[in-house]
């Protein structure tokens, strides 16, 4: 007998963009911290532009209208960064 386990979609409930990192709190209590170097548009954005975001689809994504940037929570969890040259550390 197999048991069905529902697949819960991770959803963001809080977002904070600091000078060097993106921090996201998920509904289940997990906290993600990702370097802004992974997301050049966010890295180059002003603090005002970074703070203007919307949590989309009940938490499945984040949108910054001023810089036309969209990130998915699934992508953040998988460690997907925006394609391009490796960040300079």
Coordinates of C-alpha atoms in Angstrom, one line a residue:
X1 CA 0.0 0.0 0.0
X2 CA 1.4 3.4 -0.9
X3 CA 0.7 6.5 1.1
X4 CA 0.0 9.8 -0.6
X5 CA 2.0 12.7 0.8
X6 CA 0.8 16.1 -0.4
X7 CA 3.5 18.2 -1.9
X8 CA 3.4 21.6 -0.2
X9 CA 4.5 24.6 -2.2
X10 CA 7.0 26.8 -0.3
X11 CA 5.6 30.3 0.1
X12 CA 7.3 33.6 1.1
X13 CA 5.6 35.5 4.0
X14 CA 8.4 38.1 4.6
X15 CA 11.0 39.6 2.4
X16 CA 13.9 41.9 3.3
X17 CA 16.5 43.3 0.9
X18 CA 19.7 44.5 2.6
X19 CA 22.7 46.1 1.0
X20 CA 24.3 42.8 0.2
X21 CA 21.7 40.0 0.6
X22 CA 18.1 39.0 0.0
X23 CA 16.4 37.5 3.0
X24 CA 13.1 35.6 2.7
X25 CA 11.0 33.9 5.4
X26 CA 8.8 31.0 4.3
X27 CA 5.4 30.1 5.8
X28 CA 6.9 27.0 7.5
X29 CA 9.5 29.0 9.4
X30 CA 12.5 28.4 7.1
X31 CA 14.7 31.5 6.4
X32 CA 16.6 32.0 3.2
X33 CA 19.6 34.3 2.8
X34 CA 21.0 34.8 -0.7
X35 CA 23.8 37.1 -1.8
X36 CA 22.6 40.0 -4.0
X37 CA 25.6 39.3 -6.2
X38 CA 23.4 36.5 -7.6
X39 CA 20.9 39.0 -8.8
X40 CA 22.6 41.9 -10.7
X41 CA 19.4 44.0 -11.1
X42 CA 18.8 44.0 -7.3
X43 CA 22.5 44.6 -6.6
X44 CA 22.5 47.7 -8.8
X45 CA 19.1 49.0 -7.6
X46 CA 18.8 51.8 -5.1
X47 CA 17.5 51.1 -1.6
X48 CA 14.2 52.6 -2.5
X49 CA 13.8 50.4 -5.6
X50 CA 14.8 47.3 -3.5
X51 CA 12.2 48.1 -0.9
X52 CA 9.4 48.4 -3.5
X53 CA 8.5 44.7 -4.0
X54 CA 5.3 42.6 -4.1
X55 CA 4.9 39.0 -3.0
X56 CA 3.1 37.3 -5.8
X57 CA 0.8 34.3 -6.1
X58 CA 0.2 33.9 -2.4
X59 CA 4.0 33.8 -1.8
X60 CA 5.3 31.7 -4.7
X61 CA 7.3 34.7 -6.1
X62 CA 8.6 38.2 -5.6
X63 CA 8.4 41.1 -8.0
X64 CA 10.2 44.4 -8.1
X65 CA 8.3 46.6 -10.5
X66 CA 10.8 49.5 -10.5
X67 CA 13.6 47.3 -11.9
X68 CA 11.4 44.6 -13.6
X69 CA 12.8 41.7 -11.6
X70 CA 11.0 38.5 -10.7
X71 CA 12.3 35.7 -8.5
X72 CA 10.5 32.5 -7.6
X73 CA 10.7 30.9 -4.1
X74 CA 11.3 27.5 -5.8
X75 CA 14.4 29.0 -7.6
X76 CA 15.7 30.5 -4.4
X77 CA 15.4 27.1 -2.7
X78 CA 17.2 25.4 -5.6
X79 CA 20.0 27.9 -5.4
X80 CA 19.3 29.3 -8.9
X81 CA 21.1 32.6 -9.6
X82 CA 20.6 34.8 -12.6
X83 CA 22.7 33.6 -15.5
X84 CA 25.8 35.5 -16.2
X85 CA 29.4 35.8 -15.0
X86 CA 30.2 34.4 -11.6
X87 CA 30.0 37.1 -8.8
X88 CA 33.2 38.7 -7.7
X89 CA 33.8 37.9 -4.1

